[in-house]
């Protein structure tokens, strides 16, 4: 359940986080500070506060949650899909920051050169800017996955601690810690958490190295052109 929640949250955050990271790195607009503040807000608030806000908005009696249930039959509160939403909200800032830095470090003249050779701005983004920013996107995705895997406060407030439905890994560890005979089970889950984190970091390192090798080849091709 934890892996499924973390994976779904990461898949939701990648396109949105890539767009927001690019927007904050490349565009100046009125209200930019407000967007930056909203993106970073889950990082500075107690995790239970975003969880309570999600419950108020997306709960069965919330303005959005009531509409989703009445229109599409989608129930998020106290369901595993709600755990995905809570994890995505809390992990989103960790994906945006490396993506933003990656786009900021790209020389915009490379994209301008692509447009002068006939590429549309969208094609220049897809074929030049996005591949060059790929290491940042991968780093952000791994941070997002890892943060989703360890999300506790917002998940507890929004979807509760329901066995088999919303009890993710940190919630299970917490539950076993409250039981007199749960120490061994809590230790096993803690070791599992560490193992999953190490695997995620190893995969991130491998993917980043591979992306860097491809980027080196791309840079060579651009210089030749």
PDB file of N, CA and C in Angstrom, residues 23-96:
ATOM      1  N   UNK A  23       7.897  27.303 -14.656  1.00  0.00           N
ATOM      2  CA  UNK A  23       7.238  28.605 -14.553  1.00  0.00           C
ATOM      3  C   UNK A  23       7.980  29.530 -13.598  1.00  0.00           C
ATOM      4  N   UNK A  24       8.365  29.014 -12.447  1.00  0.00           N
ATOM      5  CA  UNK A  24       9.055  29.843 -11.467  1.00  0.00           C
ATOM      6  C   UNK A  24      10.473  30.188 -11.901  1.00  0.00           C
ATOM      7  N   UNK A  25      11.076  29.336 -12.717  1.00  0.00           N
ATOM      8  CA  UNK A  25      12.453  29.584 -13.161  1.00  0.00           C
ATOM      9  C   UNK A  25      12.529  30.524 -14.354  1.00  0.00           C
ATOM     10  N   UNK A  26      11.505  30.491 -15.209  1.00  0.00           N
ATOM     11  CA  UNK A  26      11.617  31.183 -16.498  1.00  0.00           C
ATOM     12  C   UNK A  26      10.674  32.383 -16.651  1.00  0.00           C
ATOM     13  N   UNK A  27       9.687  32.544 -15.832  1.00  0.00           N
ATOM     14  CA  UNK A  27       8.690  33.585 -16.056  1.00  0.00           C
ATOM     15  C   UNK A  27       8.593  34.513 -14.841  1.00  0.00           C
ATOM     16  N   UNK A  28       8.422  35.783 -15.125  1.00  0.00           N
ATOM     17  CA  UNK A  28       8.108  36.777 -14.108  1.00  0.00           C
ATOM     18  C   UNK A  28       6.676  37.260 -14.330  1.00  0.00           C
ATOM     19  N   UNK A  29       5.880  37.241 -13.308  1.00  0.00           N
ATOM     20  CA  UNK A  29       4.481  37.620 -13.445  1.00  0.00           C
ATOM     21  C   UNK A  29       3.983  38.140 -12.097  1.00  0.00           C
ATOM     22  N   UNK A  30       2.886  38.867 -12.160  1.00  0.00           N
ATOM     23  CA  UNK A  30       2.274  39.379 -10.937  1.00  0.00           C
ATOM     24  C   UNK A  30       1.764  38.204 -10.097  1.00  0.00           C
ATOM     25  N   UNK A  31       2.079  38.259  -8.835  1.00  0.00           N
ATOM     26  CA  UNK A  31       1.652  37.176  -7.951  1.00  0.00           C
ATOM     27  C   UNK A  31       2.626  36.016  -7.887  1.00  0.00           C
ATOM     28  N   UNK A  32       3.821  36.167  -8.467  1.00  0.00           N
ATOM     29  CA  UNK A  32       4.788  35.069  -8.445  1.00  0.00           C
ATOM     30  C   UNK A  32       5.170  34.708  -7.016  1.00  0.00           C
ATOM     31  N   UNK A  33       5.356  35.722  -6.172  1.00  0.00           N
ATOM     32  CA  UNK A  33       5.709  35.441  -4.775  1.00  0.00           C
ATOM     33  C   UNK A  33       4.620  34.612  -4.094  1.00  0.00           C
ATOM     34  N   UNK A  34       3.359  34.897  -4.425  1.00  0.00           N
ATOM     35  CA  UNK A  34       2.256  34.145  -3.830  1.00  0.00           C
ATOM     36  C   UNK A  34       2.304  32.684  -4.261  1.00  0.00           C
ATOM     37  N   UNK A  35       2.603  32.448  -5.546  1.00  0.00           N
ATOM     38  CA  UNK A  35       2.724  31.062  -6.032  1.00  0.00           C
ATOM     39  C   UNK A  35       3.864  30.348  -5.317  1.00  0.00           C
ATOM     40  N   UNK A  36       5.009  31.031  -5.184  1.00  0.00           N
ATOM     41  CA  UNK A  36       6.143  30.432  -4.483  1.00  0.00           C
ATOM     42  C   UNK A  36       5.783  30.109  -3.035  1.00  0.00           C
ATOM     43  N   UNK A  37       5.071  31.026  -2.385  1.00  0.00           N
ATOM     44  CA  UNK A  37       4.681  30.798  -0.996  1.00  0.00           C
ATOM     45  C   UNK A  37       3.734  29.612  -0.876  1.00  0.00           C
ATOM     46  N   UNK A  38       2.776  29.501  -1.783  1.00  0.00           N
ATOM     47  CA  UNK A  38       1.830  28.388  -1.741  1.00  0.00           C
ATOM     48  C   UNK A  38       2.534  27.053  -1.972  1.00  0.00           C
ATOM     49  N   UNK A  39       3.518  27.050  -2.888  1.00  0.00           N
ATOM     50  CA  UNK A  39       4.253  25.817  -3.158  1.00  0.00           C
ATOM     51  C   UNK A  39       5.021  25.368  -1.920  1.00  0.00           C
ATOM     52  N   UNK A  40       5.637  26.314  -1.212  1.00  0.00           N
ATOM     53  CA  UNK A  40       6.471  25.984  -0.065  1.00  0.00           C
ATOM     54  C   UNK A  40       5.690  25.842   1.235  1.00  0.00           C
ATOM     55  N   UNK A  41       4.430  26.229   1.244  1.00  0.00           N
ATOM     56  CA  UNK A  41       3.653  26.247   2.482  1.00  0.00           C
ATOM     57  C   UNK A  41       3.603  24.899   3.202  1.00  0.00           C
ATOM     58  N   UNK A  42       3.400  23.770   2.494  1.00  0.00           N
ATOM     59  CA  UNK A  42       3.369  22.493   3.220  1.00  0.00           C
ATOM     60  C   UNK A  42       4.669  22.166   3.947  1.00  0.00           C
ATOM     61  N   UNK A  43       5.781  22.769   3.529  1.00  0.00           N
ATOM     62  CA  UNK A  43       7.063  22.488   4.168  1.00  0.00           C
ATOM     63  C   UNK A  43       7.202  23.179   5.512  1.00  0.00           C
ATOM     64  N   UNK A  44       6.508  24.286   5.706  1.00  0.00           N
ATOM     65  CA  UNK A  44       6.683  25.063   6.936  1.00  0.00           C
ATOM     66  C   UNK A  44       5.510  24.922   7.894  1.00  0.00           C
ATOM     67  N   UNK A  45       4.402  24.377   7.430  1.00  0.00           N
ATOM     68  CA  UNK A  45       3.256  24.152   8.299  1.00  0.00           C
ATOM     69  C   UNK A  45       3.385  22.817   9.025  1.00  0.00           C
ATOM     70  N   UNK A  46       2.804  22.692  10.212  1.00  0.00           N
ATOM     71  CA  UNK A  46       2.686  21.358  10.813  1.00  0.00           C
ATOM     72  C   UNK A  46       1.915  20.447   9.857  1.00  0.00           C
ATOM     73  N   UNK A  47       2.375  19.228   9.617  1.00  0.00           N
ATOM     74  CA  UNK A  47       1.726  18.370   8.607  1.00  0.00           C
ATOM     75  C   UNK A  47       0.236  18.155   8.837  1.00  0.00           C
ATOM     76  N   UNK A  48      -0.204  18.217  10.094  1.00  0.00           N
ATOM     77  CA  UNK A  48      -1.618  17.986  10.358  1.00  0.00           C
ATOM     78  C   UNK A  48      -2.478  19.123   9.802  1.00  0.00           C
ATOM     79  N   UNK A  49      -1.912  20.315   9.618  1.00  0.00           N
ATOM     80  CA  UNK A  49      -2.682  21.445   9.102  1.00  0.00           C
ATOM     81  C   UNK A  49      -3.086  21.213   7.637  1.00  0.00           C
ATOM     82  N   UNK A  50      -2.156  20.875   6.731  1.00  0.00           N
ATOM     83  CA  UNK A  50      -2.602  20.519   5.369  1.00  0.00           C
ATOM     84  C   UNK A  50      -3.583  19.355   5.358  1.00  0.00           C
ATOM     85  N   UNK A  51      -3.386  18.390   6.266  1.00  0.00           N
ATOM     86  CA  UNK A  51      -4.327  17.273   6.329  1.00  0.00           C
ATOM     87  C   UNK A  51      -5.717  17.718   6.723  1.00  0.00           C
ATOM     88  N   UNK A  52      -5.794  18.619   7.693  1.00  0.00           N
ATOM     89  CA  UNK A  52      -7.099  19.147   8.096  1.00  0.00           C
ATOM     90  C   UNK A  52      -7.724  19.960   6.962  1.00  0.00           C
ATOM     91  N   UNK A  53      -6.903  20.745   6.264  1.00  0.00           N
ATOM     92  CA  UNK A  53      -7.418  21.524   5.128  1.00  0.00           C
ATOM     93  C   UNK A  53      -7.958  20.604   4.036  1.00  0.00           C
ATOM     94  N   UNK A  54      -7.255  19.509   3.768  1.00  0.00           N
ATOM     95  CA  UNK A  54      -7.748  18.546   2.778  1.00  0.00           C
ATOM     96  C   UNK A  54      -9.061  17.928   3.226  1.00  0.00           C
ATOM     97  N   UNK A  55      -9.170  17.617   4.514  1.00  0.00           N
ATOM     98  CA  UNK A  55     -10.408  17.043   5.027  1.00  0.00           C
ATOM     99  C   UNK A  55     -11.558  18.029   4.886  1.00  0.00           C
ATOM    100  N   UNK A  56     -11.282  19.312   5.136  1.00  0.00           N
ATOM    101  CA  UNK A  56     -12.314  20.339   5.020  1.00  0.00           C
ATOM    102  C   UNK A  56     -12.742  20.531   3.566  1.00  0.00           C
ATOM    103  N   UNK A  57     -11.773  20.471   2.617  1.00  0.00           N
ATOM    104  CA  UNK A  57     -12.090  20.693   1.212  1.00  0.00           C
ATOM    105  C   UNK A  57     -12.620  19.440   0.514  1.00  0.00           C
ATOM    106  N   UNK A  58     -11.991  18.298   0.810  1.00  0.00           N
ATOM    107  CA  UNK A  58     -12.265  17.077   0.050  1.00  0.00           C
ATOM    108  C   UNK A  58     -13.044  16.035   0.822  1.00  0.00           C
ATOM    109  N   UNK A  59     -13.417  16.354   2.060  1.00  0.00           N
ATOM    110  CA  UNK A  59     -14.234  15.421   2.825  1.00  0.00           C
ATOM    111  C   UNK A  59     -15.630  15.293   2.245  1.00  0.00           C
ATOM    112  N   UNK A  60     -16.403  14.373   2.798  1.00  0.00           N
ATOM    113  CA  UNK A  60     -17.752  14.106   2.267  1.00  0.00           C
ATOM    114  C   UNK A  60     -18.640  15.346   2.320  1.00  0.00           C
ATOM    115  N   UNK A  61     -18.415  16.225   3.297  1.00  0.00           N
ATOM    116  CA  UNK A  61     -19.198  17.444   3.417  1.00  0.00           C
ATOM    117  C   UNK A  61     -18.462  18.677   2.907  1.00  0.00           C
ATOM    118  N   UNK A  62     -17.246  18.484   2.408  1.00  0.00           N
ATOM    119  CA  UNK A  62     -16.472  19.603   1.882  1.00  0.00           C
ATOM    120  C   UNK A  62     -16.999  20.058   0.536  1.00  0.00           C
ATOM    121  N   UNK A  63     -16.701  21.290   0.141  1.00  0.00           N
ATOM    122  CA  UNK A  63     -17.231  21.806  -1.136  1.00  0.00           C
ATOM    123  C   UNK A  63     -16.765  21.016  -2.344  1.00  0.00           C
ATOM    124  N   UNK A  64     -15.503  20.614  -2.360  1.00  0.00           N
ATOM    125  CA  UNK A  64     -14.989  19.851  -3.503  1.00  0.00           C
ATOM    126  C   UNK A  64     -15.304  18.366  -3.346  1.00  0.00           C
ATOM    127  N   UNK A  65     -15.136  17.844  -2.133  1.00  0.00           N
ATOM    128  CA  UNK A  65     -15.385  16.427  -1.902  1.00  0.00           C
ATOM    129  C   UNK A  65     -16.831  16.042  -2.150  1.00  0.00           C
ATOM    130  N   UNK A  66     -17.765  16.878  -1.718  1.00  0.00           N
ATOM    131  CA  UNK A  66     -19.192  16.593  -1.955  1.00  0.00           C
ATOM    132  C   UNK A  66     -19.496  16.585  -3.451  1.00  0.00           C
ATOM    133  N   UNK A  67     -18.893  17.538  -4.184  1.00  0.00           N
ATOM    134  CA  UNK A  67     -19.121  17.595  -5.639  1.00  0.00           C
ATOM    135  C   UNK A  67     -18.525  16.374  -6.334  1.00  0.00           C
ATOM    136  N   UNK A  68     -17.319  15.955  -5.935  1.00  0.00           N
ATOM    137  CA  UNK A  68     -16.691  14.785  -6.555  1.00  0.00           C
ATOM    138  C   UNK A  68     -17.520  13.523  -6.318  1.00  0.00           C
ATOM    139  N   UNK A  69     -18.038  13.385  -5.108  1.00  0.00           N
ATOM    140  CA  UNK A  69     -18.826  12.189  -4.804  1.00  0.00           C
ATOM    141  C   UNK A  69     -20.158  12.207  -5.538  1.00  0.00           C
ATOM    142  N   UNK A  70     -20.810  13.371  -5.588  1.00  0.00           N
ATOM    143  CA  UNK A  70     -22.113  13.453  -6.238  1.00  0.00           C
ATOM    144  C   UNK A  70     -22.017  13.340  -7.749  1.00  0.00           C
ATOM    145  N   UNK A  71     -20.924  13.852  -8.327  1.00  0.00           N
ATOM    146  CA  UNK A  71     -20.792  13.890  -9.785  1.00  0.00           C
ATOM    147  C   UNK A  71     -20.123  12.646 -10.350  1.00  0.00           C
ATOM    148  N   UNK A  72     -19.025  12.226  -9.715  1.00  0.00           N
ATOM    149  CA  UNK A  72     -18.228  11.129 -10.259  1.00  0.00           C
ATOM    150  C   UNK A  72     -18.190   9.896  -9.358  1.00  0.00           C
ATOM    151  N   UNK A  73     -18.761   9.990  -8.169  1.00  0.00           N
ATOM    152  CA  UNK A  73     -18.702   8.874  -7.235  1.00  0.00           C
ATOM    153  C   UNK A  73     -17.336   8.665  -6.625  1.00  0.00           C
ATOM    154  N   UNK A  74     -16.495   9.698  -6.607  1.00  0.00           N
ATOM    155  CA  UNK A  74     -15.135   9.597  -6.074  1.00  0.00           C
ATOM    156  C   UNK A  74     -15.137  10.020  -4.613  1.00  0.00           C
ATOM    157  N   UNK A  75     -14.670   9.143  -3.751  1.00  0.00           N
ATOM    158  CA  UNK A  75     -14.551   9.429  -2.323  1.00  0.00           C
ATOM    159  C   UNK A  75     -13.073   9.398  -1.962  1.00  0.00           C
ATOM    160  N   UNK A  76     -12.569  10.491  -1.424  1.00  0.00           N
ATOM    161  CA  UNK A  76     -11.149  10.593  -1.090  1.00  0.00           C
ATOM    162  C   UNK A  76     -10.891  10.453   0.404  1.00  0.00           C
ATOM    163  N   UNK A  77     -11.744  11.050   1.225  1.00  0.00           N
ATOM    164  CA  UNK A  77     -11.520  10.997   2.669  1.00  0.00           C
ATOM    165  C   UNK A  77     -11.639   9.564   3.170  1.00  0.00           C
ATOM    166  N   UNK A  78     -10.675   9.168   4.023  1.00  0.00           N
ATOM    167  CA  UNK A  78     -10.654   7.839   4.631  1.00  0.00           C
ATOM    168  C   UNK A  78     -10.610   6.732   3.590  1.00  0.00           C
ATOM    169  N   UNK A  79      -9.894   7.005   2.489  1.00  0.00           N
ATOM    170  CA  UNK A  79      -9.668   6.017   1.435  1.00  0.00           C
ATOM    171  C   UNK A  79      -8.222   6.143   0.964  1.00  0.00           C
ATOM    172  N   UNK A  80      -7.705   5.086   0.326  1.00  0.00           N
ATOM    173  CA  UNK A  80      -6.295   5.099  -0.058  1.00  0.00           C
ATOM    174  C   UNK A  80      -6.015   6.168  -1.104  1.00  0.00           C
ATOM    175  N   UNK A  81      -7.004   6.507  -1.918  1.00  0.00           N
ATOM    176  CA  UNK A  81      -6.810   7.587  -2.885  1.00  0.00           C
ATOM    177  C   UNK A  81      -6.587   8.918  -2.180  1.00  0.00           C
ATOM    178  N   UNK A  82      -7.210   9.098  -1.048  1.00  0.00           N
ATOM    179  CA  UNK A  82      -6.964  10.293  -0.262  1.00  0.00           C
ATOM    180  C   UNK A  82      -5.547  10.322   0.289  1.00  0.00           C
ATOM    181  N   UNK A  83      -5.015   9.140   0.629  1.00  0.00           N
ATOM    182  CA  UNK A  83      -3.620   9.079   1.069  1.00  0.00           C
ATOM    183  C   UNK A  83      -2.681   9.515  -0.053  1.00  0.00           C
ATOM    184  N   UNK A  84      -3.042   9.189  -1.292  1.00  0.00           N
ATOM    185  CA  UNK A  84      -2.254   9.639  -2.442  1.00  0.00           C
ATOM    186  C   UNK A  84      -2.262  11.161  -2.527  1.00  0.00           C
ATOM    187  N   UNK A  85      -3.445  11.758  -2.360  1.00  0.00           N
ATOM    188  CA  UNK A  85      -3.559  13.217  -2.434  1.00  0.00           C
ATOM    189  C   UNK A  85      -2.752  13.869  -1.315  1.00  0.00           C
ATOM    190  N   UNK A  86      -2.874  13.358  -0.090  1.00  0.00           N
ATOM    191  CA  UNK A  86      -2.130  13.924   1.037  1.00  0.00           C
ATOM    192  C   UNK A  86      -0.623  13.821   0.817  1.00  0.00           C
ATOM    193  N   UNK A  87      -0.165  12.676   0.330  1.00  0.00           N
ATOM    194  CA  UNK A  87       1.263  12.496   0.079  1.00  0.00           C
ATOM    195  C   UNK A  87       1.745  13.421  -1.034  1.00  0.00           C
ATOM    196  N   UNK A  88       0.924  13.581  -2.076  1.00  0.00           N
ATOM    197  CA  UNK A  88       1.307  14.456  -3.186  1.00  0.00           C
ATOM    198  C   UNK A  88       1.427  15.899  -2.723  1.00  0.00           C
ATOM    199  N   UNK A  89       0.493  16.339  -1.894  1.00  0.00           N
ATOM    200  CA  UNK A  89       0.532  17.719  -1.395  1.00  0.00           C
ATOM    201  C   UNK A  89       1.791  17.959  -0.568  1.00  0.00           C
ATOM    202  N   UNK A  90       2.140  17.031   0.299  1.00  0.00           N
ATOM    203  CA  UNK A  90       3.288  17.223   1.180  1.00  0.00           C
ATOM    204  C   UNK A  90       4.613  17.055   0.451  1.00  0.00           C
ATOM    205  N   UNK A  91       4.652  16.242  -0.608  1.00  0.00           N
ATOM    206  CA  UNK A  91       5.902  15.985  -1.319  1.00  0.00           C
ATOM    207  C   UNK A  91       6.134  16.937  -2.481  1.00  0.00           C
ATOM    208  N   UNK A  92       5.104  17.638  -2.922  1.00  0.00           N
ATOM    209  CA  UNK A  92       5.202  18.502  -4.101  1.00  0.00           C
ATOM    210  C   UNK A  92       6.335  19.532  -4.014  1.00  0.00           C
ATOM    211  N   UNK A  93       6.531  20.224  -2.891  1.00  0.00           N
ATOM    212  CA  UNK A  93       7.639  21.198  -2.835  1.00  0.00           C
ATOM    213  C   UNK A  93       9.009  20.581  -3.060  1.00  0.00           C
ATOM    214  N   UNK A  94       9.199  19.343  -2.618  1.00  0.00           N
ATOM    215  CA  UNK A  94      10.498  18.696  -2.782  1.00  0.00           C
ATOM    216  C   UNK A  94      10.782  18.354  -4.236  1.00  0.00           C
ATOM    217  N   UNK A  95       9.760  18.224  -5.057  1.00  0.00           N
ATOM    218  CA  UNK A  95       9.964  17.991  -6.486  1.00  0.00           C
ATOM    219  C   UNK A  95      10.199  19.305  -7.221  1.00  0.00           C
ATOM    220  N   UNK A  96       9.492  20.345  -6.817  1.00  0.00           N
ATOM    221  CA  UNK A  96       9.573  21.616  -7.535  1.00  0.00           C
ATOM    222  C   UNK A  96      10.962  22.241  -7.429  1.00  0.00           C
TER     223      UNK A  96
END
